[in-house]
Tab-separated table of C-alpha atoms in Angstrom:
chain	number	residue	atom	x	y	z
A	10	MET	CA	3.164	47.284	8.647
A	11	ASN	CA	5.441	49.828	10.379
A	12	THR	CA	9.177	49.686	10.479
A	13	SER	CA	9.845	48.206	14.042
A	14	THR	CA	7.088	45.822	13.861
A	15	LYS	CA	8.999	44.485	10.971
A	16	LEU	CA	11.884	44.162	12.602
A	17	GLU	CA	10.019	42.451	15.729
A	18	LEU	CA	8.782	40.134	13.403
A	19	ASP	CA	11.932	39.521	11.197
A	20	ASN	CA	13.759	38.971	14.838
A	21	GLN	CA	11.172	36.469	16.245
A	22	LEU	CA	11.245	34.633	12.363
A	23	ASN	CA	15.047	34.440	12.633
A	24	GLU	CA	14.877	33.107	16.382
A	25	LEU	CA	12.750	30.396	15.119
A	26	LEU	CA	14.644	29.500	12.236
A	27	GLU	CA	17.600	29.158	14.721
A	28	ASP	CA	15.590	26.681	17.090
A	29	ALA	CA	14.240	25.166	13.805
A	30	ILE	CA	17.895	24.691	13.119
A	31	LYS	CA	19.016	22.834	16.225
A	32	LEU	CA	15.914	20.596	16.230
A	33	SER	CA	16.255	19.639	12.656
A	34	GLN	CA	18.661	16.708	13.300
A	35	TYR	CA	15.434	15.131	15.034
A	36	ASP	CA	12.748	16.263	12.657
A	37	ASN	CA	10.435	17.267	15.259
A	38	ILE	CA	8.182	19.792	14.419
A	39	CYS	CA	6.248	19.252	17.555
A	40	ASP	CA	8.192	21.649	19.633
A	41	LEU	CA	8.344	24.272	17.245
A	42	TYR	CA	4.914	24.771	17.430
A	43	GLN	CA	3.830	26.779	20.473
A	44	LYS	CA	6.656	29.276	19.533
A	45	ALA	CA	5.061	29.468	16.193
A	46	GLU	CA	1.581	30.374	17.149
A	47	SER	CA	3.181	33.157	19.130
A	48	ILE	CA	4.574	34.767	15.866
A	49	GLN	CA	2.335	37.261	14.077
A	50	GLY	CA	1.338	36.051	10.590
A	51	LEU	CA	2.482	32.921	11.183
A	52	ASP	CA	-0.259	31.864	13.518
A	53	PHE	CA	-2.570	32.767	10.971
A	54	LEU	CA	-0.698	30.291	8.350
A	55	LEU	CA	-0.590	27.775	10.798
A	56	ASN	CA	-4.532	27.778	11.374
A	57	SER	CA	-5.190	28.214	7.404
A	58	ARG	CA	-2.749	25.690	5.826
A	59	ASP	CA	-5.188	22.874	5.171
A	60	LEU	CA	-7.634	25.138	4.106
A	61	LYS	CA	-8.005	24.828	0.384
A	62	SER	CA	-8.345	28.651	0.003
A	63	THR	CA	-8.420	31.547	2.127
A	64	VAL	CA	-7.459	35.434	2.105
A	65	LEU	CA	-3.867	35.916	3.605
A	66	ASN	CA	-3.645	38.875	5.953
A	67	GLN	CA	-0.699	41.785	5.893
A	68	ASP	CA	1.315	39.777	8.602
A	69	ALA	CA	0.638	36.753	6.705
A	70	ILE	CA	1.825	37.684	3.198
A	71	TYR	CA	5.118	39.188	5.136
A	72	VAL	CA	6.186	35.745	6.952
A	73	LEU	CA	5.977	34.325	3.327
A	74	LYS	CA	8.068	36.856	1.909
A	75	TRP	CA	10.377	36.215	5.040
A	76	LEU	CA	10.598	32.803	4.068
A	77	GLU	CA	11.147	33.119	0.263
A	78	ASN	CA	14.118	35.790	0.915
A	79	LYS	CA	15.584	33.335	3.144
A	80	ILE	CA	15.440	30.526	0.348
A	81	ILE	CA	16.511	32.897	-2.380
A	82	ASN	CA	19.621	34.097	0.078
A	83	LEU	CA	20.446	30.945	1.476
A	84	GLY	CA	23.978	30.550	-0.240
A	85	ASP	CA	26.164	27.573	0.370
A	86	THR	CA	24.469	26.081	3.584
A	87	ASP	CA	24.604	22.939	5.578
A	88	ILE	CA	21.850	20.297	5.264
A	89	LYS	CA	20.637	21.468	9.041
A	90	THR	CA	19.736	24.725	7.493
A	91	THR	CA	18.017	23.252	4.543
A	92	LYS	CA	16.146	20.818	6.685
A	93	ALA	CA	15.267	23.606	9.050
A	94	ILE	CA	13.738	25.901	5.966
A	95	PHE	CA	12.113	22.561	5.195
A	96	LEU	CA	10.157	22.412	8.639
A	97	PHE	CA	9.366	26.305	8.394
A	98	VAL	CA	7.645	25.343	4.721
A	99	GLY	CA	5.856	22.910	6.721
A	100	LEU	CA	4.429	25.738	9.225
A	101	VAL	CA	3.375	28.106	6.332
A	102	SER	CA	1.818	25.829	3.878
A	103	ASN	CA	1.450	22.436	2.096
A	104	HIS	CA	4.863	21.699	1.048
A	105	SER	CA	3.415	20.229	-2.619
A	106	ASP	CA	1.786	23.643	-3.079
A	107	PHE	CA	4.728	25.871	-1.843
A	108	TRP	CA	7.341	24.159	-4.273
A	109	SER	CA	4.919	24.103	-7.095
A	110	SER	CA	4.203	28.024	-6.814
A	111	SER	CA	8.131	28.667	-5.648
A	112	ARG	CA	10.035	27.834	-9.085
A	113	GLY	CA	11.138	30.803	-9.913
A	114	ILE	CA	12.323	31.904	-6.328
A	115	CYS	CA	14.785	28.917	-6.378
A	116	ASP	CA	17.213	30.005	-9.055
A	117	GLN	CA	19.837	30.958	-7.078
A	118	SER	CA	19.703	28.571	-4.384
A	119	SER	CA	17.915	25.418	-5.918
A	120	LYS	CA	21.251	23.137	-6.946
A	121	GLN	CA	21.723	23.361	-3.222
A	122	LEU	CA	18.413	22.645	-2.341
A	123	ILE	CA	18.202	20.009	-4.751
A	124	GLU	CA	21.484	18.361	-3.456
A	125	HIS	CA	20.416	18.271	-0.278
A	126	SER	CA	16.961	16.948	-1.121
A	127	ILE	CA	18.664	13.958	-2.582
A	128	LEU	CA	20.586	13.250	0.297
A	129	ILE	CA	17.712	13.147	2.431
A	130	LEU	CA	15.857	11.057	0.007
A	131	SER	CA	18.378	8.721	-0.282
A	132	SER	CA	18.665	8.086	3.384
A	133	LEU	CA	15.021	7.287	3.623
A	134	SER	CA	13.547	4.516	5.288
A	135	SER	CA	9.780	3.933	6.272
A	136	ASN	CA	9.198	2.440	9.842
A	137	ILE	CA	7.562	-0.748	9.237
A	138	HIS	CA	6.785	-2.592	12.548
A	139	PHE	CA	6.809	-6.682	12.775
A	140	ASP	CA	5.221	-7.653	16.001
A	141	PHE	CA	6.560	-11.559	16.077
A	142	MET	CA	7.417	-13.669	19.063
A	143	THR	CA	10.518	-14.310	17.444
A	144	ASN	CA	13.204	-12.813	15.564
A	145	TYR	CA	13.114	-15.916	12.762
A	146	HIS	CA	9.558	-14.595	11.799
A	147	LYS	CA	10.404	-10.950	11.813
A	148	GLU	CA	12.884	-11.405	8.869
A	149	GLU	CA	10.503	-13.912	7.139
A	150	ARG	CA	8.281	-11.202	7.071
A	151	LYS	CA	10.514	-8.599	6.204
A	152	GLU	CA	12.156	-11.152	3.081
A	153	HIS	CA	8.324	-11.654	2.055
A	154	LEU	CA	7.771	-8.310	1.648
A	155	ASN	CA	10.996	-7.321	-0.256
A	156	LYS	CA	10.388	-10.284	-2.605
A	157	ILE	CA	7.255	-9.386	-3.782
A	158	VAL	CA	8.410	-5.346	-4.238
A	159	SER	CA	11.314	-6.897	-6.008
A	160	ASP	CA	9.099	-9.221	-8.395
A	161	ASN	CA	6.880	-6.325	-9.009
A	162	ASN	CA	3.541	-8.819	-7.924
A	163	TRP	CA	1.688	-5.284	-7.329
A	164	SER	CA	-1.850	-7.211	-6.546
A	165	LYS	CA	0.056	-8.988	-3.610
A	166	ILE	CA	2.034	-5.477	-2.876
A	167	TYR	CA	-1.761	-3.932	-2.472
A	168	ASP	CA	-2.892	-6.829	-0.256
A	169	GLU	CA	-0.002	-6.642	2.365
A	170	TYR	CA	0.213	-2.647	2.130
A	171	HIS	CA	-3.641	-1.045	1.677
A	172	ARG	CA	-4.929	-2.097	5.065
A	173	ASN	CA	-2.566	0.702	6.517
A	174	HIS	CA	-2.705	3.335	4.023
A	175	ASP	CA	-4.277	5.900	6.125
A	176	ASP	CA	-1.357	6.012	8.340
A	177	TYR	CA	1.275	6.518	5.623
A	178	LYS	CA	1.074	10.199	5.036
A	179	HIS	CA	0.860	11.071	8.578
A	180	SER	CA	4.176	9.214	8.965
A	181	ILE	CA	6.077	11.443	6.837
A	182	CYS	CA	8.510	13.946	8.327
A	183	TYR	CA	8.327	17.491	6.646
A	184	SER	CA	12.063	16.991	5.505
A	185	LEU	CA	11.119	14.196	3.560
A	186	LYS	CA	7.660	15.767	2.398
A	187	SER	CA	9.572	18.879	1.117
A	188	ALA	CA	12.300	17.109	-0.456
A	189	PHE	CA	10.014	15.014	-2.181
A	190	THR	CA	8.149	17.902	-3.828
A	191	LEU	CA	11.009	20.019	-4.204
A	192	LEU	CA	12.683	17.355	-6.660
A	193	TYR	CA	9.375	16.609	-8.225
A	194	ASN	CA	8.829	20.247	-9.303
A	195	LEU	CA	12.725	20.753	-9.788
A	196	ASP	CA	14.434	17.771	-10.677
A	197	GLU	CA	12.383	14.953	-11.538
A	198	LYS	CA	14.786	13.014	-13.040
A	199	SER	CA	16.880	12.730	-9.633
A	200	LEU	CA	13.653	12.090	-7.915
A	201	MET	CA	12.461	9.185	-10.101
A	202	SER	CA	16.365	7.693	-10.021
A	203	ILE	CA	16.305	7.467	-6.331
A	204	LEU	CA	12.721	6.018	-5.962
A	205	ASP	CA	13.831	2.933	-8.702
A	206	VAL	CA	16.177	2.194	-6.075
A	207	LYS	CA	14.354	2.583	-2.941
A	208	ARG	CA	11.289	1.539	-3.658
A	209	ASP	CA	9.751	2.484	-0.430
A	210	ILE	CA	5.632	1.588	-0.661
A	211	PRO	CA	4.684	3.152	2.458
A	212	PHE	CA	6.533	6.649	1.554
A	213	ILE	CA	5.703	6.858	-2.039
A	214	TRP	CA	2.377	6.100	-1.037
A	215	GLY	CA	1.847	8.518	1.868
A	216	MET	CA	3.204	11.232	-0.566
A	217	MET	CA	0.964	10.199	-3.426
A	218	ASP	CA	-1.326	10.619	-0.687
A	219	LEU	CA	-0.562	14.240	0.283
A	220	MET	CA	-0.329	15.496	-2.808
A	221	GLY	CA	-4.191	14.674	-3.757
A	222	LYS	CA	-6.033	12.625	-6.082
A	223	SER	CA	-5.464	15.225	-9.255
A	224	LYS	CA	-2.023	15.169	-8.785
A	225	ALA	CA	-1.597	11.860	-7.526
A	226	MET	CA	-2.964	10.742	-11.460
A	227	ASN	CA	-1.163	13.362	-13.213
A	228	ILE	CA	1.807	11.863	-12.001
A	229	ALA	CA	0.509	8.103	-12.566
A	230	LEU	CA	0.234	9.681	-16.425
A	231	GLU	CA	3.489	11.420	-16.500
A	232	THR	CA	5.728	8.983	-15.125
A	233	THR	CA	7.124	5.524	-16.516
A	234	ASN	CA	8.238	4.604	-12.894
A	235	GLN	CA	6.039	1.287	-12.325
A	236	THR	CA	6.118	2.144	-8.649
A	237	LEU	CA	5.078	5.355	-8.519
A	238	LYS	CA	2.239	4.679	-11.089
A	239	PHE	CA	1.277	1.907	-8.197
A	240	CYS	CA	1.229	4.278	-5.644
A	241	ALA	CA	-0.676	6.854	-7.191
A	242	LEU	CA	-3.444	4.905	-8.338
A	243	SER	CA	-3.857	3.078	-5.124
A	244	SER	CA	-3.549	6.731	-3.197
A	245	VAL	CA	-6.891	7.608	-4.990
A	246	LEU	CA	-8.931	4.071	-4.354
A	247	PRO	CA	-11.679	4.750	-2.062
A	248	PHE	CA	-11.245	1.307	-0.231
A	249	SER	CA	-12.978	2.810	3.237
A	250	GLY	CA	-15.713	3.664	0.851
A	251	ARG	CA	-15.390	7.475	2.537
A	252	ASP	CA	-14.583	9.105	-0.187
A	253	SER	CA	-15.943	10.224	-3.805
A	254	LEU	CA	-14.575	11.783	-7.002
A	255	ASN	CA	-15.772	14.602	-8.715
A	256	GLU	CA	-16.440	14.942	-12.563
A	257	TYR	CA	-13.010	16.033	-13.486
A	258	GLU	CA	-11.498	12.850	-10.983
A	259	ASN	CA	-13.653	10.509	-12.845
A	260	ASP	CA	-12.391	11.518	-16.107
A	261	LYS	CA	-8.939	11.487	-15.059
A	262	LEU	CA	-8.990	8.217	-13.081
A	263	ALA	CA	-10.255	6.517	-16.890
A	264	GLU	CA	-7.169	8.093	-18.369
A	265	VAL	CA	-4.925	6.408	-15.903
A	266	PHE	CA	-6.717	2.718	-16.091
A	267	LEU	CA	-6.592	3.691	-19.984
A	268	ASP	CA	-2.748	3.707	-19.248
A	269	PHE	CA	-2.944	0.612	-17.613
A	270	MET	CA	-4.477	-1.196	-19.770
A	271	LYS	CA	-1.549	-0.730	-22.445
A	272	ASP	CA	0.289	-3.275	-20.229
A	273	GLY	CA	-1.513	-7.062	-20.157
A	274	ASN	CA	0.337	-7.850	-16.919
A	275	ILE	CA	-0.162	-5.182	-15.056
A	276	TRP	CA	-3.510	-4.605	-15.705
A	277	GLN	CA	-4.101	-7.864	-15.018
A	278	HIS	CA	-2.956	-7.193	-11.532
A	279	TRP	CA	-5.215	-4.438	-11.393
A	280	MET	CA	-8.166	-6.275	-12.152
A	281	LYS	CA	-6.645	-8.660	-9.443
A	282	ILE	CA	-7.140	-5.887	-6.587
A	283	LEU	CA	-9.926	-3.855	-8.175
A	284	ASN	CA	-12.236	-6.662	-9.528
A	285	THR	CA	-12.053	-10.119	-7.405
A	286	TYR	CA	-14.831	-7.947	-4.891
A	287	PRO	CA	-16.074	-4.706	-6.861
A	288	SER	CA	-17.963	-3.679	-3.905
A	289	ARG	CA	-14.539	-2.443	-2.215
A	290	TYR	CA	-14.840	0.234	-4.662
A	291	PRO	CA	-17.934	1.587	-5.777
A	292	HIS	CA	-16.655	5.105	-6.584
A	293	ILE	CA	-14.422	3.583	-9.499
A	294	GLN	CA	-16.607	2.226	-11.294
A	295	LEU	CA	-17.545	5.076	-13.927
A	296	SER	CA	-14.511	5.841	-14.661
A	297	LEU	CA	-13.476	1.952	-15.110
A	298	GLY	CA	-16.382	1.659	-17.304
A	299	LYS	CA	-15.588	4.639	-19.365
A	300	ALA	CA	-11.980	3.374	-19.947
A	301	LEU	CA	-13.329	-0.400	-20.666
A	302	ALA	CA	-15.458	1.494	-23.201
A	303	GLN	CA	-12.372	3.578	-25.239
A	304	THR	CA	-9.643	0.872	-25.108
A	305	THR	CA	-8.581	-1.243	-28.194
A	306	SER	CA	-7.483	-4.254	-26.197
A	307	ASP	CA	-9.836	-7.107	-26.317
A	308	ASN	CA	-7.983	-8.451	-23.614
A	309	ALA	CA	-8.382	-5.804	-21.199
A	310	ILE	CA	-11.794	-6.326	-21.395
A	311	GLN	CA	-11.798	-10.001	-20.801
A	312	CYS	CA	-9.811	-9.703	-17.843
A	313	TYR	CA	-11.960	-7.439	-16.059
A	314	PHE	CA	-14.804	-10.522	-16.804
A	315	LYS	CA	-12.140	-13.159	-15.844
A	316	ALA	CA	-11.330	-10.995	-12.217
A	317	ILE	CA	-14.953	-11.104	-10.945
A	318	TYR	CA	-15.285	-13.819	-8.435
A	319	LEU	CA	-18.453	-15.447	-8.862
A	320	TYR	CA	-20.365	-16.767	-6.037
A	321	THR	CA	-24.488	-17.096	-5.264
A	322	VAL	CA	-25.576	-13.486	-4.064
A	323	ASP	CA	-28.985	-11.761	-3.530
A	324	PHE	CA	-30.498	-9.184	-5.575
A	325	HIS	CA	-29.560	-6.277	-3.483
A	326	ASP	CA	-25.791	-7.510	-3.519
A	327	ILE	CA	-23.410	-4.074	-3.290
A	328	GLY	CA	-20.894	-5.469	-5.508
A	329	ARG	CA	-23.531	-6.891	-7.993
A	330	LYS	CA	-24.561	-3.233	-8.241
A	331	SER	CA	-21.041	-1.953	-8.706
A	332	VAL	CA	-20.308	-4.284	-11.559
A	333	GLY	CA	-24.109	-3.176	-13.315
A	334	GLU	CA	-22.878	0.445	-12.638
A	335	CYS	CA	-19.538	-0.079	-14.090
A	336	LEU	CA	-21.030	-1.889	-17.476
A	337	GLU	CA	-24.083	0.813	-17.777
A	338	SER	CA	-20.793	3.041	-17.647
A	339	PHE	CA	-19.672	0.676	-20.620
A	340	SER	CA	-22.643	0.647	-22.726
A	341	LYS	CA	-22.976	4.474	-22.892
A	342	PHE	CA	-19.199	5.020	-24.674
A	343	ALA	CA	-18.820	1.555	-25.982
A	344	SER	CA	-19.377	0.793	-29.937
A	345	GLU	CA	-22.427	-1.801	-30.514
A	346	GLU	CA	-19.691	-4.473	-31.632
A	347	ASP	CA	-17.430	-3.997	-28.371
A	348	GLN	CA	-20.683	-4.048	-26.691
A	349	LYS	CA	-21.692	-7.772	-28.307
A	350	LEU	CA	-18.288	-8.890	-27.588
A	351	ALA	CA	-17.969	-7.871	-23.786
A	352	TRP	CA	-21.863	-9.395	-23.315
A	353	CYS	CA	-21.056	-13.061	-25.136
A	354	PHE	CA	-17.595	-13.147	-23.186
A	355	ALA	CA	-19.100	-12.534	-19.851
A	356	TYR	CA	-22.118	-15.295	-20.686
A	357	GLU	CA	-19.925	-17.511	-21.273
A	358	ILE	CA	-17.937	-17.036	-17.911
A	359	TRP	CA	-21.673	-16.986	-16.655
A	360	ASP	CA	-23.029	-19.832	-18.115
A	361	SER	CA	-20.017	-22.288	-17.436
A	362	TRP	CA	-19.817	-21.113	-13.694
A	363	ASP	CA	-23.984	-22.642	-13.408
A	364	PHE	CA	-24.192	-20.921	-10.170
A	365	GLY	CA	-21.551	-23.208	-8.339
A	366	VAL	CA	-23.814	-26.157	-8.534
A	367	LYS	CA	-21.140	-28.224	-10.289
A	368	ASP	CA	-18.748	-28.382	-7.159
A	369	THR	CA	-19.112	-31.429	-4.848
A	370	ASP	CA	-20.902	-29.690	-2.197
A	371	GLY	CA	-22.866	-27.108	-4.537
A	372	HIS	CA	-26.393	-26.299	-3.335
A	373	LEU	CA	-29.100	-23.909	-4.308
A	374	PHE	CA	-31.800	-23.348	-1.755
A	375	GLU	CA	-33.309	-20.174	-2.952
A	376	ILE	CA	-33.228	-18.098	-6.455
A	377	LYS	CA	-30.272	-16.500	-6.184
A	378	ALA	CA	-28.169	-13.418	-8.396
A	379	SER	CA	-24.639	-13.155	-9.649
A	380	ALA	CA	-22.462	-10.148	-10.157
A	381	LEU	CA	-22.385	-10.663	-13.963
A	382	ASP	CA	-26.535	-10.259	-14.000
A	383	TYR	CA	-26.172	-6.953	-15.658
A	384	ALA	CA	-24.485	-8.633	-18.307
A	385	VAL	CA	-26.144	-11.700	-18.951
A	386	THR	CA	-29.143	-9.186	-19.348
A	387	LYS	CA	-27.482	-7.604	-22.376
A	388	TYR	CA	-26.556	-10.658	-24.023
A	389	TYR	CA	-30.098	-11.465	-23.968
A	390	LEU	CA	-31.084	-8.264	-25.519
A	391	LYS	CA	-28.355	-7.567	-27.851
A	392	CYS	CA	-26.966	-10.885	-28.517
A	393	CYS	CA	-30.451	-12.626	-29.585
A	394	ASP	CA	-33.567	-11.498	-30.895
A	395	THR	CA	-37.347	-12.014	-29.657
A	396	GLU	CA	-37.535	-15.502	-31.355
A	397	GLU	CA	-34.125	-17.084	-29.672
A	398	ARG	CA	-35.317	-15.458	-26.394
A	399	LYS	CA	-38.843	-17.241	-26.448
A	400	ILE	CA	-37.118	-20.519	-27.703
A	401	LEU	CA	-34.692	-20.448	-24.558
A	402	ILE	CA	-37.763	-19.399	-21.808
A	403	GLU	CA	-39.405	-22.438	-23.230
A	404	LYS	CA	-36.509	-24.556	-22.668
A	405	LEU	CA	-36.348	-23.649	-18.989
A	406	TYR	CA	-40.025	-24.078	-18.339
A	407	ARG	CA	-39.804	-27.560	-19.625
A	408	ARG	CA	-36.586	-28.065	-17.477
A	409	LEU	CA	-39.014	-26.799	-14.631
A	410	ASN	CA	-41.874	-29.092	-15.736
A	411	ASP	CA	-40.176	-32.106	-15.949
A	412	ILE	CA	-38.227	-32.207	-12.861
A	413	ASP	CA	-39.658	-34.999	-11.473
A	414	ASN	CA	-38.742	-37.206	-14.771
A	415	ILE	CA	-34.988	-36.371	-13.623
A	416	TRP	CA	-33.038	-38.396	-11.623
A	417	HIS	CA	-31.210	-36.778	-8.644
A	418	GLN	CA	-28.581	-38.238	-6.026
A	419	THR	CA	-30.563	-36.446	-3.213
A	420	SER	CA	-33.137	-34.435	-2.249
A	421	SER	CA	-30.548	-31.768	-1.532
A	422	LYS	CA	-29.705	-31.998	-5.245
A	423	HIS	CA	-33.125	-32.613	-6.483
A	424	THR	CA	-34.288	-29.271	-4.977
A	425	THR	CA	-31.296	-27.592	-6.037
A	426	TYR	CA	-32.166	-28.219	-9.699
A	427	TRP	CA	-35.367	-26.165	-9.234
A	428	TYR	CA	-33.682	-23.273	-7.642
A	429	LEU	CA	-30.903	-23.366	-10.569
A	430	GLN	CA	-33.386	-22.999	-13.299
A	431	ASN	CA	-34.945	-20.688	-11.692
A	432	SER	CA	-32.094	-18.396	-11.205
A	433	LYS	CA	-31.272	-18.899	-14.717
A	434	PHE	CA	-34.221	-17.746	-15.670
A	435	GLN	CA	-34.186	-14.315	-13.883
A	436	PRO	CA	-31.430	-12.361	-15.904
A	437	LEU	CA	-33.479	-13.882	-19.422
A	438	TYR	CA	-37.049	-12.856	-18.856
A	439	HIS	CA	-35.959	-9.611	-16.916
A	440	ALA	CA	-34.146	-9.427	-21.059
A	441	GLU	CA	-37.629	-10.066	-22.073
A	442	GLU	CA	-39.582	-7.330	-19.935
A	443	VAL	CA	-37.006	-4.779	-20.886
A	444	SER	CA	-37.452	-5.424	-24.470
A	445	ARG	CA	-40.841	-4.520	-24.294
A	446	ASN	CA	-40.394	-1.614	-21.659
A	447	THR	CA	-36.828	0.011	-22.397
A	448	SER	CA	-37.647	1.758	-19.429
A	449	LEU	CA	-36.672	-0.678	-16.920
A	450	PRO	CA	-33.062	-0.543	-15.594
A	451	CYS	CA	-30.855	-3.432	-17.502
A	452	LEU	CA	-30.179	-4.405	-13.533
A	453	MET	CA	-32.918	-6.553	-12.169
A	454	GLN	CA	-33.656	-5.437	-8.558
A	455	GLY	CA	-36.252	-5.680	-6.238
A	456	LYS	CA	-38.407	-8.277	-8.246
A	457	LEU	CA	-38.326	-11.848	-8.917
A	458	TYR	CA	-40.169	-13.437	-12.381
A	459	GLN	CA	-41.573	-16.881	-10.917
A	460	ASN	CA	-43.920	-19.096	-13.006
A	461	ASN	CA	-47.655	-19.927	-12.158
A	462	TYR	CA	-48.105	-23.736	-11.704
A	463	GLY	CA	-51.422	-23.233	-10.825
A	464	GLU	CA	-53.492	-25.991	-9.205
A	465	TYR	CA	-49.502	-28.099	-9.206
A	466	GLU	CA	-48.228	-25.221	-7.187
A	467	GLU	CA	-48.476	-26.693	-3.748
A	468	TYR	CA	-47.398	-30.222	-5.023
A	469	ILE	CA	-43.968	-28.238	-6.868
A	470	GLN	CA	-43.885	-26.460	-3.018
A	471	TYR	CA	-43.992	-29.773	-1.335
A	472	MET	CA	-41.598	-31.555	-3.544
A	473	ILE	CA	-38.473	-28.899	-3.229
A	474	ASN	CA	-39.067	-28.332	0.277
């Protein structure tokens, strides 16, 4: 690049910076785009800033060096100029990547940048819309959200906020993005003190999402700030089912889960979030199972099983499959002793639940499965020997054969009794089959075990239909 070209480019960039200073009070980057796209080098950076890796051309490298020099020579300036610099950062790069790689260039101006970043973050406030007919209901809603945040009611916070999580990162202005990531890299203590006071869930959640899964999980492990921990983990959850985790991210997520298990109250909240309906989070199951296998807390494992909302499901149910994947991962890493304790606890819950037929309106009109089937099959395999399984199978057979000798209040209860025994029979007999053929998966799918009653088959079908 010759001298005249450099001079022309300098003039264009300086002029754009002046425009950015004028617009900084509105924090509006859109009005700079058209002009930025016409500047050599800057146009390249604009088009490639969201790419994970790219080779910069000579003009783009010059623009980055120009911005670095502006930051180095910033000196004593006002907050408008700092915001303009932050706008420029948003044009040329991802905020988090820029400030994490620019620690060296910030030495001379870091004090000024830090002070301005603290001011910017201290004044932040997310715009949450409350569409209600009256001001009374609007204020009531605000009070509810403020209360659950102040109470650290993480499961309710997640319920309230997760539906709009895709919008959070898009609603954060450039100056806030840069101020946050700059403080995270240069003055984390000040950042944490601000977040402790502000506790702005949409903003922090959005920032964690912008920083990416790996950095968010590292932050969750590094910080003691529970709001930041919560938002960091929330930002990586694939609630929509669109996302997946690579091997590194799976291992890192297992570390995060282990860290959260240290606090029983917080883990209980997370189990309520993640395990009430496991079908919502298919991509976390390997990490969750590995973490459960590595924990030294029996309570953490029990909390996992207690959180699962049990109801009758089909054998192809996604939630049932998710629990099976988690417990398969648990089986690979947990000791035999820990596994047996887990299977026994899960069996007790399953046996007590009894497919919900104890409820007043509890009925079964077909053979059903449960989310705990994997654990129940493992219980029969690992906690019962062949003779014990044989006794249990014969006991269920007797119940089925003696169905007409048991009084039932209604024909529906009569039918329910039949299908209940057949439903309870499935994981038990499947365990027996797995003991004979270890290549079979522990989670039974696509097959029902039914006894052949020979000449009585038609009579039995008549009686239960």
